[in-house]
Amino acid sequence: MIWKWLGALLLFPVQMVYLVVKAAVCMVLPPKLRDLSRENVLITGGGRGIGRHLAREFAKRGARKIILWGRTEKCLKETTEEIRMMGTECHYFICDVGNREEVYRQAKAVREKVGDITILVNNAAVVHGKSLMDSDDDALLKSQHINTLGQFWTTKAFLPRMLELQNGHIVCLNSVLALSAIPGAIDYCTSKASSFAFMESLTLGLLDCPGVNATTVLPFHTSTEMFQGMRIRFPNLFPPLKPETVARRTVEAVQMNQAFLLLPWTMHVLVILKSILPQAALEEIHKFSGSYTCMNTFKGRT
């Protein structure tokens, strides 16, 4: 027994070195991209913003069918027509992911009308954009229901069949604010941190589930209507990401089976700094970079 334990102990650092080297090689020589031609993709919040660009990107890369969920029929219809013009079968369903019963009901409707979902993209999100004391209680609850609990309901609705088929992928469009919160968006930051923990736990839980994987994307501030009015102090140094870039990198991460993706790569520096710097130094970074006051001019969707 002791020899078995010692063998495992000696093998562990070798495994770590192998995995690090393998990851480095994959960065230089990317693995073969997953074929999407047999995949049915469901995107929540798919009518506009990053969701619309994700639909375009999946269609461009050959997804078999694309299903859009959202609360605004006008946007969903426009995006659906655009995807169909690209030659890809597309359907939309009006669904508020914060409503558990509605999610389960529409999930059943999707299976009956379209078929099994093999890639689920949890993209739907809202932001209230106020401090805690200025926030309306109902608005705070709405953020948690859509941004966090909605992922519980959609994943519970579609994951069991993915496990049966041994083919599936759960994708979460998160935010770097899950790792480094800012004032003025306490509802959003809290919900995204919870969502990140959900995906970390889910990703580990799927390790022994063949054919089913997960991807979490954590982008920096992205230029969409949802964060309209947000101002960065040094926009030339830290330019907002384009939604089409986030969509492209997200689909690539799914095709490469990448578990976590930070955008841009410089956000890795932020994670390192948070782990080594004292709180006082981090506060000065927030003030210097302008993230301390970036939500003061926030307007959001109009």
PDB file of C-alpha atoms in Angstrom:
ATOM      1  CA  MET A   1       0.000   0.000   0.000  1.00  0.00           C
ATOM      2  CA  ILE A   2       2.812   2.384   0.942  1.00  0.00           C
ATOM      3  CA  TRP A   3       4.611   1.722  -2.352  1.00  0.00           C
ATOM      4  CA  LYS A   4       1.460   2.452  -4.325  1.00  0.00           C
ATOM      5  CA  TRP A   5       1.057   5.742  -2.447  1.00  0.00           C
ATOM      6  CA  LEU A   6       4.705   6.692  -3.040  1.00  0.00           C
ATOM      7  CA  GLY A   7       4.417   5.813  -6.727  1.00  0.00           C
ATOM      8  CA  ALA A   8       1.370   8.069  -7.130  1.00  0.00           C
ATOM      9  CA  LEU A   9       3.197  10.858  -5.276  1.00  0.00           C
ATOM     10  CA  LEU A  10       6.226  10.623  -7.570  1.00  0.00           C
ATOM     11  CA  LEU A  11       4.091  10.382 -10.706  1.00  0.00           C
ATOM     12  CA  PHE A  12       2.009  13.469  -9.880  1.00  0.00           C
ATOM     13  CA  PRO A  13       4.684  16.136 -10.664  1.00  0.00           C
ATOM     14  CA  VAL A  14       5.547  14.293 -13.886  1.00  0.00           C
ATOM     15  CA  GLN A  15       1.871  14.461 -14.892  1.00  0.00           C
ATOM     16  CA  MET A  16       1.788  18.187 -14.126  1.00  0.00           C
ATOM     17  CA  VAL A  17       4.848  18.872 -16.273  1.00  0.00           C
ATOM     18  CA  TYR A  18       3.396  16.787 -19.120  1.00  0.00           C
ATOM     19  CA  LEU A  19       0.085  18.661 -19.038  1.00  0.00           C
ATOM     20  CA  VAL A  20       1.791  22.072 -18.981  1.00  0.00           C
ATOM     21  CA  VAL A  21       4.016  21.128 -21.925  1.00  0.00           C
ATOM     22  CA  LYS A  22       1.009  19.710 -23.788  1.00  0.00           C
ATOM     23  CA  ALA A  23      -0.924  22.958 -23.267  1.00  0.00           C
ATOM     24  CA  ALA A  24       2.062  25.003 -24.482  1.00  0.00           C
ATOM     25  CA  VAL A  25       2.367  22.861 -27.614  1.00  0.00           C
ATOM     26  CA  CYS A  26      -1.368  23.251 -28.304  1.00  0.00           C
ATOM     27  CA  MET A  27      -0.963  27.031 -28.163  1.00  0.00           C
ATOM     28  CA  VAL A  28       1.620  26.821 -30.942  1.00  0.00           C
ATOM     29  CA  LEU A  29      -0.005  23.956 -32.836  1.00  0.00           C
ATOM     30  CA  PRO A  30      -3.761  24.155 -32.152  1.00  0.00           C
ATOM     31  CA  PRO A  31      -5.621  20.846 -32.114  1.00  0.00           C
ATOM     32  CA  LYS A  32      -8.065  19.844 -34.837  1.00  0.00           C
ATOM     33  CA  LEU A  33     -11.268  21.871 -34.603  1.00  0.00           C
ATOM     34  CA  ARG A  34     -14.493  20.067 -33.763  1.00  0.00           C
ATOM     35  CA  ASP A  35     -16.861  19.543 -36.685  1.00  0.00           C
ATOM     36  CA  LEU A  36     -20.149  21.354 -36.030  1.00  0.00           C
ATOM     37  CA  SER A  37     -22.112  19.987 -38.984  1.00  0.00           C
ATOM     38  CA  ARG A  38     -24.125  17.582 -36.783  1.00  0.00           C
ATOM     39  CA  GLU A  39     -24.656  19.927 -33.857  1.00  0.00           C
ATOM     40  CA  ASN A  40     -27.881  21.640 -32.780  1.00  0.00           C
ATOM     41  CA  VAL A  41     -26.973  24.874 -30.971  1.00  0.00           C
ATOM     42  CA  LEU A  42     -29.260  26.736 -28.573  1.00  0.00           C
ATOM     43  CA  ILE A  43     -28.262  30.292 -27.634  1.00  0.00           C
ATOM     44  CA  THR A  44     -30.043  32.153 -24.834  1.00  0.00           C
ATOM     45  CA  GLY A  45     -30.222  35.901 -25.303  1.00  0.00           C
ATOM     46  CA  GLY A  46     -29.717  35.127 -28.976  1.00  0.00           C
ATOM     47  CA  GLY A  47     -31.642  38.007 -30.502  1.00  0.00           C
ATOM     48  CA  ARG A  48     -29.045  40.759 -30.132  1.00  0.00           C
ATOM     49  CA  GLY A  49     -25.625  41.720 -28.864  1.00  0.00           C
ATOM     50  CA  ILE A  50     -23.100  38.927 -28.433  1.00  0.00           C
ATOM     51  CA  GLY A  51     -25.900  36.378 -28.843  1.00  0.00           C
ATOM     52  CA  ARG A  52     -26.626  37.514 -32.403  1.00  0.00           C
ATOM     53  CA  HIS A  53     -22.924  37.373 -33.284  1.00  0.00           C
ATOM     54  CA  LEU A  54     -22.698  33.880 -31.777  1.00  0.00           C
ATOM     55  CA  ALA A  55     -25.554  32.748 -34.009  1.00  0.00           C
ATOM     56  CA  ARG A  56     -23.738  34.159 -37.049  1.00  0.00           C
ATOM     57  CA  GLU A  57     -20.466  32.498 -36.068  1.00  0.00           C
ATOM     58  CA  PHE A  58     -21.990  29.066 -35.436  1.00  0.00           C
ATOM     59  CA  ALA A  59     -23.826  29.322 -38.763  1.00  0.00           C
ATOM     60  CA  LYS A  60     -20.657  30.373 -40.557  1.00  0.00           C
ATOM     61  CA  ARG A  61     -18.824  27.377 -39.104  1.00  0.00           C
ATOM     62  CA  GLY A  62     -21.450  24.912 -40.288  1.00  0.00           C
ATOM     63  CA  ALA A  63     -23.741  24.207 -37.323  1.00  0.00           C
ATOM     64  CA  ARG A  64     -26.668  22.001 -38.369  1.00  0.00           C
ATOM     65  CA  LYS A  65     -29.439  23.919 -36.587  1.00  0.00           C
ATOM     66  CA  ILE A  66     -29.493  27.075 -34.471  1.00  0.00           C
ATOM     67  CA  ILE A  67     -32.186  27.800 -31.891  1.00  0.00           C
ATOM     68  CA  LEU A  68     -32.535  31.237 -30.320  1.00  0.00           C
ATOM     69  CA  TRP A  69     -34.127  32.031 -26.977  1.00  0.00           C
ATOM     70  CA  GLY A  70     -34.915  35.512 -25.733  1.00  0.00           C
ATOM     71  CA  ARG A  71     -37.611  37.849 -24.439  1.00  0.00           C
ATOM     72  CA  THR A  72     -37.892  40.297 -27.367  1.00  0.00           C
ATOM     73  CA  GLU A  73     -39.609  38.739 -30.373  1.00  0.00           C
ATOM     74  CA  LYS A  74     -38.620  41.524 -32.778  1.00  0.00           C
ATOM     75  CA  CYS A  75     -34.888  40.905 -32.205  1.00  0.00           C
ATOM     76  CA  LEU A  76     -35.286  37.137 -32.286  1.00  0.00           C
ATOM     77  CA  LYS A  77     -37.193  37.271 -35.564  1.00  0.00           C
ATOM     78  CA  GLU A  78     -34.611  39.548 -37.197  1.00  0.00           C
ATOM     79  CA  THR A  79     -31.714  37.317 -36.180  1.00  0.00           C
ATOM     80  CA  THR A  80     -33.556  34.156 -37.226  1.00  0.00           C
ATOM     81  CA  GLU A  81     -34.213  35.566 -40.700  1.00  0.00           C
ATOM     82  CA  GLU A  82     -30.559  36.605 -41.022  1.00  0.00           C
ATOM     83  CA  ILE A  83     -29.317  33.122 -40.088  1.00  0.00           C
ATOM     84  CA  ARG A  84     -31.736  31.498 -42.519  1.00  0.00           C
ATOM     85  CA  MET A  85     -30.412  33.771 -45.261  1.00  0.00           C
ATOM     86  CA  MET A  86     -26.981  32.302 -44.522  1.00  0.00           C
ATOM     87  CA  GLY A  87     -28.376  28.861 -45.381  1.00  0.00           C
ATOM     88  CA  THR A  88     -28.667  27.473 -41.843  1.00  0.00           C
ATOM     89  CA  GLU A  89     -31.886  26.159 -40.319  1.00  0.00           C
ATOM     90  CA  CYS A  90     -32.872  28.490 -37.483  1.00  0.00           C
ATOM     91  CA  HIS A  91     -35.792  28.672 -35.032  1.00  0.00           C
ATOM     92  CA  TYR A  92     -36.663  31.018 -32.199  1.00  0.00           C
ATOM     93  CA  PHE A  93     -38.678  30.640 -29.006  1.00  0.00           C
ATOM     94  CA  ILE A  94     -39.695  33.405 -26.621  1.00  0.00           C
ATOM     95  CA  CYS A  95     -38.349  32.389 -23.225  1.00  0.00           C
ATOM     96  CA  ASP A  96     -37.334  34.171 -20.027  1.00  0.00           C
ATOM     97  CA  VAL A  97     -34.546  31.995 -18.612  1.00  0.00           C
ATOM     98  CA  GLY A  98     -35.182  33.456 -15.158  1.00  0.00           C
ATOM     99  CA  ASN A  99     -38.554  31.689 -15.153  1.00  0.00           C
ATOM    100  CA  ARG A 100     -37.954  28.037 -14.272  1.00  0.00           C
ATOM    101  CA  GLU A 101     -41.333  26.716 -15.446  1.00  0.00           C
ATOM    102  CA  GLU A 102     -41.031  28.584 -18.741  1.00  0.00           C
ATOM    103  CA  VAL A 103     -37.537  27.174 -19.350  1.00  0.00           C
ATOM    104  CA  TYR A 104     -38.699  23.593 -18.818  1.00  0.00           C
ATOM    105  CA  ARG A 105     -41.799  24.140 -20.962  1.00  0.00           C
ATOM    106  CA  GLN A 106     -39.859  25.657 -23.855  1.00  0.00           C
ATOM    107  CA  ALA A 107     -37.112  23.038 -23.583  1.00  0.00           C
ATOM    108  CA  LYS A 108     -39.764  20.376 -24.160  1.00  0.00           C
ATOM    109  CA  ALA A 109     -41.109  22.364 -27.122  1.00  0.00           C
ATOM    110  CA  VAL A 110     -37.611  22.598 -28.629  1.00  0.00           C
ATOM    111  CA  ARG A 111     -37.050  18.836 -28.358  1.00  0.00           C
ATOM    112  CA  GLU A 112     -40.416  18.134 -29.999  1.00  0.00           C
ATOM    113  CA  LYS A 113     -40.054  20.681 -32.820  1.00  0.00           C
ATOM    114  CA  VAL A 114     -36.305  20.771 -33.534  1.00  0.00           C
ATOM    115  CA  GLY A 115     -34.666  17.785 -31.850  1.00  0.00           C
ATOM    116  CA  ASP A 116     -31.950  17.247 -29.249  1.00  0.00           C
ATOM    117  CA  ILE A 117     -29.717  20.163 -28.269  1.00  0.00           C
ATOM    118  CA  THR A 118     -26.028  19.230 -28.294  1.00  0.00           C
ATOM    119  CA  ILE A 119     -24.503  22.670 -27.642  1.00  0.00           C
ATOM    120  CA  LEU A 120     -26.128  24.965 -25.066  1.00  0.00           C
ATOM    121  CA  VAL A 121     -24.820  28.542 -24.920  1.00  0.00           C
ATOM    122  CA  ASN A 122     -25.893  30.385 -21.769  1.00  0.00           C
ATOM    123  CA  ASN A 123     -25.496  33.960 -22.945  1.00  0.00           C
ATOM    124  CA  ALA A 124     -28.585  35.781 -21.600  1.00  0.00           C
ATOM    125  CA  ALA A 125     -27.769  38.456 -19.020  1.00  0.00           C
ATOM    126  CA  VAL A 126     -28.977  41.774 -17.618  1.00  0.00           C
ATOM    127  CA  VAL A 127     -27.277  44.545 -15.650  1.00  0.00           C
ATOM    128  CA  HIS A 128     -28.992  47.009 -13.332  1.00  0.00           C
ATOM    129  CA  GLY A 129     -25.969  49.289 -13.120  1.00  0.00           C
ATOM    130  CA  LYS A 130     -26.456  50.890  -9.697  1.00  0.00           C
ATOM    131  CA  SER A 131     -24.941  50.755  -6.239  1.00  0.00           C
ATOM    132  CA  LEU A 132     -26.517  48.514  -3.605  1.00  0.00           C
ATOM    133  CA  MET A 133     -28.327  51.344  -1.788  1.00  0.00           C
ATOM    134  CA  ASP A 134     -29.650  52.811  -5.045  1.00  0.00           C
ATOM    135  CA  SER A 135     -30.837  49.462  -6.379  1.00  0.00           C
ATOM    136  CA  ASP A 136     -34.440  48.380  -6.574  1.00  0.00           C
ATOM    137  CA  ASP A 137     -35.026  45.027  -4.852  1.00  0.00           C
ATOM    138  CA  ASP A 138     -36.928  43.579  -7.796  1.00  0.00           C
ATOM    139  CA  ALA A 139     -34.140  44.619 -10.204  1.00  0.00           C
ATOM    140  CA  LEU A 140     -31.565  42.897  -7.984  1.00  0.00           C
ATOM    141  CA  LEU A 141     -33.618  39.708  -7.964  1.00  0.00           C
ATOM    142  CA  LYS A 142     -34.049  39.880 -11.741  1.00  0.00           C
ATOM    143  CA  SER A 143     -30.267  39.959 -12.242  1.00  0.00           C
ATOM    144  CA  GLN A 144     -29.753  36.895 -10.071  1.00  0.00           C
ATOM    145  CA  HIS A 145     -32.629  34.978 -11.666  1.00  0.00           C
ATOM    146  CA  ILE A 146     -31.466  35.588 -15.249  1.00  0.00           C
ATOM    147  CA  ASN A 147     -27.675  35.711 -14.890  1.00  0.00           C
ATOM    148  CA  THR A 148     -27.255  32.854 -12.412  1.00  0.00           C
ATOM    149  CA  LEU A 149     -30.335  30.744 -11.747  1.00  0.00           C
ATOM    150  CA  GLY A 150     -31.256  30.748 -15.431  1.00  0.00           C
ATOM    151  CA  GLN A 151     -28.145  28.658 -16.083  1.00  0.00           C
ATOM    152  CA  PHE A 152     -29.271  26.112 -13.501  1.00  0.00           C
ATOM    153  CA  TRP A 153     -32.634  25.704 -15.248  1.00  0.00           C
ATOM    154  CA  THR A 154     -31.325  25.557 -18.834  1.00  0.00           C
ATOM    155  CA  THR A 155     -28.532  23.146 -17.924  1.00  0.00           C
ATOM    156  CA  LYS A 156     -30.909  20.885 -15.994  1.00  0.00           C
ATOM    157  CA  ALA A 157     -33.266  20.940 -18.971  1.00  0.00           C
ATOM    158  CA  PHE A 158     -30.729  19.868 -21.613  1.00  0.00           C
ATOM    159  CA  LEU A 159     -27.785  18.163 -19.880  1.00  0.00           C
ATOM    160  CA  PRO A 160     -29.502  14.817 -19.111  1.00  0.00           C
ATOM    161  CA  ARG A 161     -30.059  14.091 -22.806  1.00  0.00           C
ATOM    162  CA  MET A 162     -26.475  15.129 -23.632  1.00  0.00           C
ATOM    163  CA  LEU A 163     -25.263  12.586 -21.080  1.00  0.00           C
ATOM    164  CA  GLU A 164     -27.449   9.896 -22.654  1.00  0.00           C
ATOM    165  CA  LEU A 165     -26.114  10.691 -26.123  1.00  0.00           C
ATOM    166  CA  GLN A 166     -22.552  11.085 -24.800  1.00  0.00           C
ATOM    167  CA  ASN A 167     -22.395  14.217 -26.923  1.00  0.00           C
ATOM    168  CA  GLY A 168     -22.827  17.722 -25.595  1.00  0.00           C
ATOM    169  CA  HIS A 169     -21.270  21.012 -24.636  1.00  0.00           C
ATOM    170  CA  ILE A 170     -22.366  23.603 -22.059  1.00  0.00           C
ATOM    171  CA  VAL A 171     -21.068  27.115 -22.768  1.00  0.00           C
ATOM    172  CA  CYS A 172     -21.231  30.106 -20.430  1.00  0.00           C
ATOM    173  CA  LEU A 173     -20.674  33.692 -21.588  1.00  0.00           C
ATOM    174  CA  ASN A 174     -19.452  35.121 -18.304  1.00  0.00           C
ATOM    175  CA  SER A 175     -17.375  38.256 -17.608  1.00  0.00           C
ATOM    176  CA  VAL A 176     -13.999  39.205 -16.181  1.00  0.00           C
ATOM    177  CA  LEU A 177     -16.070  41.042 -13.550  1.00  0.00           C
ATOM    178  CA  ALA A 178     -16.691  37.604 -12.033  1.00  0.00           C
ATOM    179  CA  LEU A 179     -13.024  37.700 -10.977  1.00  0.00           C
ATOM    180  CA  SER A 180     -12.600  41.437 -10.345  1.00  0.00           C
ATOM    181  CA  ALA A 181     -15.710  43.360  -9.338  1.00  0.00           C
ATOM    182  CA  ILE A 182     -16.316  47.096  -9.815  1.00  0.00           C
ATOM    183  CA  PRO A 183     -18.585  49.569  -8.019  1.00  0.00           C
ATOM    184  CA  GLY A 184     -21.886  50.475  -9.625  1.00  0.00           C
ATOM    185  CA  ALA A 185     -22.619  46.991 -10.960  1.00  0.00           C
ATOM    186  CA  ILE A 186     -23.004  45.037  -7.740  1.00  0.00           C
ATOM    187  CA  ASP A 187     -25.896  42.969  -9.110  1.00  0.00           C
ATOM    188  CA  TYR A 188     -24.011  41.990 -12.246  1.00  0.00           C
ATOM    189  CA  CYS A 189     -20.686  41.252 -10.545  1.00  0.00           C
ATOM    190  CA  THR A 190     -22.340  39.113  -7.874  1.00  0.00           C
ATOM    191  CA  SER A 191     -24.377  37.124 -10.368  1.00  0.00           C
ATOM    192  CA  LYS A 192     -21.361  36.561 -12.639  1.00  0.00           C
ATOM    193  CA  ALA A 193     -19.201  35.396  -9.719  1.00  0.00           C
ATOM    194  CA  SER A 194     -21.925  32.900  -8.806  1.00  0.00           C
ATOM    195  CA  SER A 195     -22.165  31.825 -12.435  1.00  0.00           C
ATOM    196  CA  PHE A 196     -18.406  31.284 -12.578  1.00  0.00           C
ATOM    197  CA  ALA A 197     -18.524  29.048  -9.490  1.00  0.00           C
ATOM    198  CA  PHE A 198     -21.402  27.143 -11.081  1.00  0.00           C
ATOM    199  CA  MET A 199     -19.353  26.503 -14.227  1.00  0.00           C
ATOM    200  CA  GLU A 200     -16.204  25.555 -12.303  1.00  0.00           C
ATOM    201  CA  SER A 201     -18.168  22.956 -10.355  1.00  0.00           C
ATOM    202  CA  LEU A 202     -19.983  21.724 -13.473  1.00  0.00           C
ATOM    203  CA  THR A 203     -16.744  21.422 -15.478  1.00  0.00           C
ATOM    204  CA  LEU A 204     -15.157  19.260 -12.782  1.00  0.00           C
ATOM    205  CA  GLY A 205     -18.345  17.228 -12.447  1.00  0.00           C
ATOM    206  CA  LEU A 206     -18.227  16.352 -16.153  1.00  0.00           C
ATOM    207  CA  LEU A 207     -14.694  14.909 -16.031  1.00  0.00           C
ATOM    208  CA  ASP A 208     -16.052  11.355 -15.916  1.00  0.00           C
ATOM    209  CA  CYS A 209     -18.791  11.992 -18.491  1.00  0.00           C
ATOM    210  CA  PRO A 210     -17.487  10.968 -21.934  1.00  0.00           C
ATOM    211  CA  GLY A 211     -18.385  13.242 -24.816  1.00  0.00           C
ATOM    212  CA  VAL A 212     -19.833  16.039 -22.667  1.00  0.00           C
ATOM    213  CA  ASN A 213     -17.731  19.130 -21.919  1.00  0.00           C
ATOM    214  CA  ALA A 214     -17.992  22.736 -20.768  1.00  0.00           C
ATOM    215  CA  THR A 215     -16.504  26.099 -21.730  1.00  0.00           C
ATOM    216  CA  THR A 216     -16.538  29.334 -19.725  1.00  0.00           C
ATOM    217  CA  VAL A 217     -15.655  32.596 -21.461  1.00  0.00           C
ATOM    218  CA  LEU A 218     -14.667  35.636 -19.385  1.00  0.00           C
ATOM    219  CA  PRO A 219     -14.372  38.699 -21.626  1.00  0.00           C
ATOM    220  CA  PHE A 220     -13.333  42.224 -20.726  1.00  0.00           C
ATOM    221  CA  HIS A 221     -15.785  45.092 -21.331  1.00  0.00           C
ATOM    222  CA  THR A 222     -17.493  44.431 -24.668  1.00  0.00           C
ATOM    223  CA  SER A 223     -18.984  47.114 -26.879  1.00  0.00           C
ATOM    224  CA  THR A 224     -22.697  46.248 -26.736  1.00  0.00           C
ATOM    225  CA  GLU A 225     -25.900  48.100 -25.856  1.00  0.00           C
ATOM    226  CA  MET A 226     -26.066  46.406 -22.469  1.00  0.00           C
ATOM    227  CA  PHE A 227     -23.112  48.428 -21.135  1.00  0.00           C
ATOM    228  CA  GLN A 228     -23.824  51.606 -23.082  1.00  0.00           C
ATOM    229  CA  GLY A 229     -22.367  54.658 -21.349  1.00  0.00           C
ATOM    230  CA  MET A 230     -19.663  52.785 -19.417  1.00  0.00           C
ATOM    231  CA  ARG A 231     -16.393  54.716 -19.667  1.00  0.00           C
ATOM    232  CA  ILE A 232     -12.829  53.425 -19.324  1.00  0.00           C
ATOM    233  CA  ARG A 233     -10.164  55.975 -18.375  1.00  0.00           C
ATOM    234  CA  PHE A 234      -7.633  54.784 -20.959  1.00  0.00           C
ATOM    235  CA  PRO A 235      -9.735  53.473 -23.900  1.00  0.00           C
ATOM    236  CA  ASN A 236      -6.708  53.381 -26.226  1.00  0.00           C
ATOM    237  CA  LEU A 237      -4.783  51.234 -23.760  1.00  0.00           C
ATOM    238  CA  PHE A 238      -7.776  49.092 -22.756  1.00  0.00           C
ATOM    239  CA  PRO A 239     -10.162  49.226 -25.741  1.00  0.00           C
ATOM    240  CA  PRO A 240     -13.522  47.483 -25.384  1.00  0.00           C
ATOM    241  CA  LEU A 241     -13.794  44.163 -27.165  1.00  0.00           C
ATOM    242  CA  LYS A 242     -15.889  43.854 -30.299  1.00  0.00           C
ATOM    243  CA  PRO A 243     -18.830  41.456 -29.885  1.00  0.00           C
ATOM    244  CA  GLU A 244     -17.904  39.651 -33.094  1.00  0.00           C
ATOM    245  CA  THR A 245     -14.435  38.976 -31.653  1.00  0.00           C
ATOM    246  CA  VAL A 246     -15.921  37.524 -28.471  1.00  0.00           C
ATOM    247  CA  ALA A 247     -18.270  35.356 -30.545  1.00  0.00           C
ATOM    248  CA  ARG A 248     -15.481  34.090 -32.811  1.00  0.00           C
ATOM    249  CA  ARG A 249     -13.162  33.224 -29.925  1.00  0.00           C
ATOM    250  CA  THR A 250     -16.033  31.552 -28.052  1.00  0.00           C
ATOM    251  CA  VAL A 251     -16.915  29.226 -30.935  1.00  0.00           C
ATOM    252  CA  GLU A 252     -13.221  28.442 -31.437  1.00  0.00           C
ATOM    253  CA  ALA A 253     -12.950  27.551 -27.732  1.00  0.00           C
ATOM    254  CA  VAL A 254     -15.896  25.166 -28.116  1.00  0.00           C
ATOM    255  CA  GLN A 255     -14.320  23.561 -31.175  1.00  0.00           C
ATOM    256  CA  MET A 256     -10.998  23.155 -29.317  1.00  0.00           C
ATOM    257  CA  ASN A 257     -12.743  21.960 -26.147  1.00  0.00           C
ATOM    258  CA  GLN A 258     -11.140  24.732 -24.089  1.00  0.00           C
ATOM    259  CA  ALA A 259     -12.525  24.821 -20.551  1.00  0.00           C
ATOM    260  CA  PHE A 260     -11.782  28.468 -19.670  1.00  0.00           C
ATOM    261  CA  LEU A 261     -11.053  31.470 -21.875  1.00  0.00           C
ATOM    262  CA  LEU A 262     -10.042  34.941 -20.675  1.00  0.00           C
ATOM    263  CA  LEU A 263     -10.339  37.789 -23.203  1.00  0.00           C
ATOM    264  CA  PRO A 264      -8.046  39.469 -23.948  1.00  0.00           C
ATOM    265  CA  TRP A 265      -5.040  37.435 -22.784  1.00  0.00           C
ATOM    266  CA  THR A 266      -3.844  40.376 -20.655  1.00  0.00           C
ATOM    267  CA  MET A 267      -6.658  39.572 -18.189  1.00  0.00           C
ATOM    268  CA  HIS A 268      -4.438  36.752 -16.937  1.00  0.00           C
ATOM    269  CA  VAL A 269      -2.211  39.480 -15.495  1.00  0.00           C
ATOM    270  CA  LEU A 270      -5.188  40.806 -13.539  1.00  0.00           C
ATOM    271  CA  VAL A 271      -5.781  37.383 -12.004  1.00  0.00           C
ATOM    272  CA  ILE A 272      -2.118  37.120 -10.974  1.00  0.00           C
ATOM    273  CA  LEU A 273      -2.086  40.634  -9.484  1.00  0.00           C
ATOM    274  CA  LYS A 274      -5.207  39.905  -7.439  1.00  0.00           C
ATOM    275  CA  SER A 275      -3.517  36.878  -5.909  1.00  0.00           C
ATOM    276  CA  ILE A 276      -0.287  38.628  -4.851  1.00  0.00           C
ATOM    277  CA  LEU A 277      -1.005  42.334  -4.225  1.00  0.00           C
ATOM    278  CA  PRO A 278      -2.399  43.728  -0.966  1.00  0.00           C
ATOM    279  CA  GLN A 279      -5.914  45.182  -1.024  1.00  0.00           C
ATOM    280  CA  ALA A 280      -4.636  48.774  -0.749  1.00  0.00           C
ATOM    281  CA  ALA A 281      -2.590  48.336  -3.930  1.00  0.00           C
ATOM    282  CA  LEU A 282      -5.569  46.823  -5.781  1.00  0.00           C
ATOM    283  CA  GLU A 283      -7.701  49.786  -4.751  1.00  0.00           C
ATOM    284  CA  GLU A 284      -5.152  52.177  -6.223  1.00  0.00           C
ATOM    285  CA  ILE A 285      -5.161  50.201  -9.481  1.00  0.00           C
ATOM    286  CA  HIS A 286      -8.956  50.552  -9.633  1.00  0.00           C
ATOM    287  CA  LYS A 287      -8.706  54.307  -9.101  1.00  0.00           C
ATOM    288  CA  PHE A 288      -5.858  54.778 -11.588  1.00  0.00           C
ATOM    289  CA  SER A 289      -7.486  52.688 -14.325  1.00  0.00           C
ATOM    290  CA  GLY A 290     -10.851  54.369 -13.896  1.00  0.00           C
ATOM    291  CA  SER A 291     -12.738  51.177 -13.091  1.00  0.00           C
ATOM    292  CA  TYR A 292     -13.636  52.762  -9.746  1.00  0.00           C
ATOM    293  CA  THR A 293     -15.867  55.306 -11.519  1.00  0.00           C
ATOM    294  CA  CYS A 294     -16.501  53.687 -14.930  1.00  0.00           C
ATOM    295  CA  MET A 295     -20.183  53.047 -14.174  1.00  0.00           C
ATOM    296  CA  ASN A 296     -20.929  56.670 -13.229  1.00  0.00           C
ATOM    297  CA  THR A 297     -21.942  57.408 -16.835  1.00  0.00           C
ATOM    298  CA  PHE A 298     -23.733  54.079 -17.367  1.00  0.00           C
ATOM    299  CA  LYS A 299     -26.966  54.212 -19.367  1.00  0.00           C
ATOM    300  CA  GLY A 300     -27.559  50.628 -20.458  1.00  0.00           C
ATOM    301  CA  ARG A 301     -30.050  49.577 -23.094  1.00  0.00           C
ATOM    302  CA  THR A 302     -32.411  52.330 -24.187  1.00  0.00           C
TER     303      THR A 302
END
